[in-house]
Short mmCIF file of C-alpha atoms in Angstrom, two decimals:
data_model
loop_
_atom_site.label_atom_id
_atom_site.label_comp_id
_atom_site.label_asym_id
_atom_site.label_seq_id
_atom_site.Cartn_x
_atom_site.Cartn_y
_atom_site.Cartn_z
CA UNK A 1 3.26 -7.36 14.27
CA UNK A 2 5.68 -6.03 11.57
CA UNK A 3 8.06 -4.17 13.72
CA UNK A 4 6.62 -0.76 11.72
CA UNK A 5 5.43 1.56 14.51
CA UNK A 6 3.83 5.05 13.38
CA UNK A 7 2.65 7.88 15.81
CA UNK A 8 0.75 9.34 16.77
CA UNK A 9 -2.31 7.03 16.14
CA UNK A 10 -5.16 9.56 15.51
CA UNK A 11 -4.59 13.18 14.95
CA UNK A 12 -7.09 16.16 14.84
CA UNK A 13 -6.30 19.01 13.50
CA UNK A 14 -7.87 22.71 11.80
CA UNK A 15 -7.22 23.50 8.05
CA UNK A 16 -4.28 25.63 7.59
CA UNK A 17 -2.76 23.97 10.29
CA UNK A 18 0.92 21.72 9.86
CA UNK A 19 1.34 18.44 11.08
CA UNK A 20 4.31 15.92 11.24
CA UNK A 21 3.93 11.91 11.51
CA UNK A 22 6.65 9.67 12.29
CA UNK A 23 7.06 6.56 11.10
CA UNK A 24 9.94 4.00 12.50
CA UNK A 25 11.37 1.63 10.02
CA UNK A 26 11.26 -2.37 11.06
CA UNK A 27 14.88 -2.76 12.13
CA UNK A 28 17.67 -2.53 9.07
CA UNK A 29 15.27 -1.37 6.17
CA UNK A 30 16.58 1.26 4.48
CA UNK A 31 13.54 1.97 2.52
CA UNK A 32 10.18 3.78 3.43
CA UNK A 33 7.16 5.03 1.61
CA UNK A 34 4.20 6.78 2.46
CA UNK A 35 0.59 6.06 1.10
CA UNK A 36 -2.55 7.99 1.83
CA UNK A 37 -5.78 6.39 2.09
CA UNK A 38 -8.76 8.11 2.10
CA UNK A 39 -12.00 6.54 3.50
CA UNK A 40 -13.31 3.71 1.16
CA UNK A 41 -10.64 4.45 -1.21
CA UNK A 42 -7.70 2.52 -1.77
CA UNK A 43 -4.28 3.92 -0.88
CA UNK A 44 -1.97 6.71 -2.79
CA UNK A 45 1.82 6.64 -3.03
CA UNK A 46 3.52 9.67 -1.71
CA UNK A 47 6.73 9.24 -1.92
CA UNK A 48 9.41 7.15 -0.99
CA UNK A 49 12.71 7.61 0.28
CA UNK A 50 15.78 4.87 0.12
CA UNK A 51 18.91 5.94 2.61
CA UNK A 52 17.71 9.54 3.29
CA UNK A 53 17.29 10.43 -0.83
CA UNK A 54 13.67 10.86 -2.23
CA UNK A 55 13.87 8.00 -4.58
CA UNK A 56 10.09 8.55 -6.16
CA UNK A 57 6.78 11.00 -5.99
CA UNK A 58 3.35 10.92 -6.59
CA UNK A 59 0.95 12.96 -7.71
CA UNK A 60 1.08 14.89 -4.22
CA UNK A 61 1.46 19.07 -3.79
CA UNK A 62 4.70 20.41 -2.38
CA UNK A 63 3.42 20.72 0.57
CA UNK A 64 3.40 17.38 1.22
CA UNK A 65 7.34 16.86 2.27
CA UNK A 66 9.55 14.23 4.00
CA UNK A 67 12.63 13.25 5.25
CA UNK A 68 14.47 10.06 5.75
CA UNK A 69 17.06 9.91 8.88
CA UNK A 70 20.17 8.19 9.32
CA UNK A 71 18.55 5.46 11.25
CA UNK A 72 16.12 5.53 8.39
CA UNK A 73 12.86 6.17 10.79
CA UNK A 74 10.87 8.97 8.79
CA UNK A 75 8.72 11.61 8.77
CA UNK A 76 5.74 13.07 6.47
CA UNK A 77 4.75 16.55 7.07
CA UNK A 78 2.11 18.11 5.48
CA UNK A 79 1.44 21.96 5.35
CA UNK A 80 -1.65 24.25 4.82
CA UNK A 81 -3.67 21.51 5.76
CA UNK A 82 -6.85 20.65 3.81
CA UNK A 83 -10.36 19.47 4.67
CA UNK A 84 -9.58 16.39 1.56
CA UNK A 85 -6.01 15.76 3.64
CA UNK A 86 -8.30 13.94 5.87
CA UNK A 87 -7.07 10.10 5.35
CA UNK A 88 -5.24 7.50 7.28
CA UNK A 89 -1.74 7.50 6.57
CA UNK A 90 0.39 4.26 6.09
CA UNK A 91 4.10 3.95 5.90
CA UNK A 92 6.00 0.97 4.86
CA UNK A 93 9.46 -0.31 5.32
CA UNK A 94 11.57 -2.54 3.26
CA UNK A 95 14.75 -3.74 2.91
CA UNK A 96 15.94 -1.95 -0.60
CA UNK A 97 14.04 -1.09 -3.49
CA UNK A 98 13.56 -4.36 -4.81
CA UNK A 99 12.84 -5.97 -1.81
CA UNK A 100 9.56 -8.29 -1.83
CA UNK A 101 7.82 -7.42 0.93
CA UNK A 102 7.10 -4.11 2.37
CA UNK A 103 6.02 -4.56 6.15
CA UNK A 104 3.37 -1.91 6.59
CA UNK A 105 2.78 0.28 9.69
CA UNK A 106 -0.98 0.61 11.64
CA UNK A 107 -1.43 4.17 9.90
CA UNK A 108 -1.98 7.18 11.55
CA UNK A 109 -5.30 8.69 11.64
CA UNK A 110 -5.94 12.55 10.45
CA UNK A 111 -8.93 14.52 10.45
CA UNK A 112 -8.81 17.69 9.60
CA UNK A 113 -11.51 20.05 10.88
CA UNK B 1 -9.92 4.67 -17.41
CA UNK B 2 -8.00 4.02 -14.15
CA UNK B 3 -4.01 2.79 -14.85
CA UNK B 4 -4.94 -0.13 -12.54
CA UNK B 5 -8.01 -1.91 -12.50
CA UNK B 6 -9.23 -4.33 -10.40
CA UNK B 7 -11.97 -7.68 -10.92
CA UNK B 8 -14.49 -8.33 -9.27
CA UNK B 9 -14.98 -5.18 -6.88
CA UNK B 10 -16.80 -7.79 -4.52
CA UNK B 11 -16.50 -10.90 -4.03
CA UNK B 12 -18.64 -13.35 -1.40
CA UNK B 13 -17.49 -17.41 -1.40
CA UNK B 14 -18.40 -19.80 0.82
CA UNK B 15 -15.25 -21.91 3.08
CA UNK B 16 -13.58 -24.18 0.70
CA UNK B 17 -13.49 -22.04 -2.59
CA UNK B 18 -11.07 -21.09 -4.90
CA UNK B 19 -11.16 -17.50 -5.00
CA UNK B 20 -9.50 -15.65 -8.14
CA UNK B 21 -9.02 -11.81 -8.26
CA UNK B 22 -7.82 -10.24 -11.05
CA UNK B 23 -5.57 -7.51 -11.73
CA UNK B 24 -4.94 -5.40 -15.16
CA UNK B 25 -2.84 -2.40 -15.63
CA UNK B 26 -2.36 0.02 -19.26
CA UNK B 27 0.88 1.35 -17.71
CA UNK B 28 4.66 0.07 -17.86
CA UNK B 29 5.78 -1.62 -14.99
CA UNK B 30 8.82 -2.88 -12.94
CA UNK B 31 6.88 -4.54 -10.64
CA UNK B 32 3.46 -5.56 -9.12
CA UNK B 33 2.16 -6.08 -5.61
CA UNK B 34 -0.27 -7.44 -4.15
CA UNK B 35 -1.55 -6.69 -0.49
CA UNK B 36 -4.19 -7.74 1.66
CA UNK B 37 -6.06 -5.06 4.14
CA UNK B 38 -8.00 -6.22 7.05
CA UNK B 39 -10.96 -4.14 8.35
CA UNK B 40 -9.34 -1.62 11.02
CA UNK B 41 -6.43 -0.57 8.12
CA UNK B 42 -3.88 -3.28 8.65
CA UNK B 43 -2.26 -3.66 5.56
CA UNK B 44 -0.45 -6.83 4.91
CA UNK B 45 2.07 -7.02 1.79
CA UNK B 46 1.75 -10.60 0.38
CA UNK B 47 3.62 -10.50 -2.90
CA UNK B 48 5.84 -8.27 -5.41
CA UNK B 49 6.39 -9.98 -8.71
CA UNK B 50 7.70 -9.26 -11.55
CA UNK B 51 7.25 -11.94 -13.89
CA UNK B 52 5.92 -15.46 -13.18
CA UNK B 53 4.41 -16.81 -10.35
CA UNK B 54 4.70 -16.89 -6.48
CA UNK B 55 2.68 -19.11 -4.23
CA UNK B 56 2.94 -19.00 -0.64
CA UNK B 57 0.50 -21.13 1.71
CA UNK B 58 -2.53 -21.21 0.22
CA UNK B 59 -2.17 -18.00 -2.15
CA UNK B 60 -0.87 -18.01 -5.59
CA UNK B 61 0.13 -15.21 -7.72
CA UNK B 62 1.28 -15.25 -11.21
CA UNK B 63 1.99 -11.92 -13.61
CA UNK B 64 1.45 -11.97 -17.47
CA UNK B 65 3.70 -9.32 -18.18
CA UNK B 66 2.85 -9.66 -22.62
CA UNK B 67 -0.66 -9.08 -21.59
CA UNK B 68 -0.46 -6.63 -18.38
CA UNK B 69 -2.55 -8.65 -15.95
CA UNK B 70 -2.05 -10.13 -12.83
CA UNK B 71 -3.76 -12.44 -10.83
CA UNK B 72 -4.20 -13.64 -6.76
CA UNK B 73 -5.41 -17.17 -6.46
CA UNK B 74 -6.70 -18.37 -2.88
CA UNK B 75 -7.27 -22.49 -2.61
CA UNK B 76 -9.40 -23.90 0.00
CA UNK B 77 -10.62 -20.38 1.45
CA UNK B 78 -11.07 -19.58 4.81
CA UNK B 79 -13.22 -16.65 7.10
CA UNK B 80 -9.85 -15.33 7.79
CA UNK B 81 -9.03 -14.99 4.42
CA UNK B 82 -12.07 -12.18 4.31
CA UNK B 83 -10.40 -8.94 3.81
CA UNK B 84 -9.92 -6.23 0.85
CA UNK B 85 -7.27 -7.39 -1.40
CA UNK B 86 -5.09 -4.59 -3.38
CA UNK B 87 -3.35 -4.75 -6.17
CA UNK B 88 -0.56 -2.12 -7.09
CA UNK B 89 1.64 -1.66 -9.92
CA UNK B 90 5.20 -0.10 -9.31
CA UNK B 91 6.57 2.19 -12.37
CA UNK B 92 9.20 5.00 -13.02
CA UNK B 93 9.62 5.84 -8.91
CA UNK B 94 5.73 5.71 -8.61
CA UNK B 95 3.12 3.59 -7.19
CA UNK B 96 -0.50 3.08 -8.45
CA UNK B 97 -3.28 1.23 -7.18
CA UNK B 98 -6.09 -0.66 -7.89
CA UNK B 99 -9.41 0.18 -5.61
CA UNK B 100 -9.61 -3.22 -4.11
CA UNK B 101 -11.31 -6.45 -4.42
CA UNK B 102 -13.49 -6.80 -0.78
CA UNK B 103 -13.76 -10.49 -0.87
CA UNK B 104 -15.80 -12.65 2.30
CA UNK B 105 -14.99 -16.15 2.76
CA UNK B 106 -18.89 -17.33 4.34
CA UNK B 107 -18.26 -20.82 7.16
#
């Protein structure tokens, strides 16, 4: 276990719809990303954020948003959901942005209906 | 022509192997990693280099940085080892990643 926990596990929701997934950092990293991983596909960076600052994107839509807070546990949301938002969605913590490892959480589950 | 490509896409080797997978990437890059995902989603980071080589246990990887190309070395492979390994290169505050090398270890 990596100390990375990320709820909820599975998540069903209707297109159009918002949803927010939490992700709590392995204790003292400062640093999270998010990847999305569709099925069969290997995973997409979202962003990351390092002590509550965005600190790099990628090639996601605005409404794909996070925050960082002070206890550096974190939070995607994603708005006007999508039938193609339908992925498991993986955060990872670290300890800086040069750290070498980045312990990984179990993902979180969406389907979008 | 995908910024990160991975070699071979499958892989099958029986116990005792060495296993290579290779990694190559057309972008500039500040670092690479390389992770390891187990059927069910786990993913497990197992290095970030930059230049070099790192070897921990039985897995080795080394970075050609001149020629953009990475590689993860397994010795004496193992069932457990079976798993998709994932290469990723880290530039300019964004990640890219290779599809994954799905590699079984056969007893």
């Amino acid at each position: 276990e990596t100390g990375v926990t990320q709820s909820p596990t599975h998540l069903i929701k209707t297109r159009g719809q918002q949803v927010t997934l939490r992700c709590s950092s392995q204790s003292g990293h400062n640093t999270v990303s998010w990847y999305q991983q569709a099925l069969g596909q290997g995973p997409q960076f979202i962003f990351q954020y390092y002590r509550e600052e965005e600190n790099g994107r990628g090639n996601f839509p605005p409404r794909f948003s996070g925050l960082q807070f002070p206890n550096y546990s974190s939070e995607l949301n994603v708005n006007a959901l999508e039938l193609d938002d339908s992925a498991l969605y993986l955060c990872a913590s670290s300890l800086g942005l040069r750290a070498d490892t980045q312990y990984f959480g179990p993902g979180t589950r969406l389907t979008v209906l | 022509k995908n910024e990160v490509e991975q070699s071979p896409q499958n892989l099958t080797a029986q116990e005792g192997e060495f296993i290579t997978i290779n990694c190559s990437y057309s972008v500039g890059i500040s670092a690479l990693h390389w992770l390891q995902q187990h059927p069910g989603g786990g993913i497990v980071s197992l290095f970030m280099l930059s230049s070099g080589k790192k070897k921990h246990g039985r897995l080795i990887a080394t970075i050609n940085i001149q020629e953009k190309h990475s590689s993860l070395h397994i010795t004496a492979s193992h069932p457990r080892d079976s798993a998709v390994y994932i290469c990723a290169a880290w530039n300019n505050n964004d990640m890219r990643f290779g599809a994954g090398t799905r590699l079984t270890v056969k007893p």
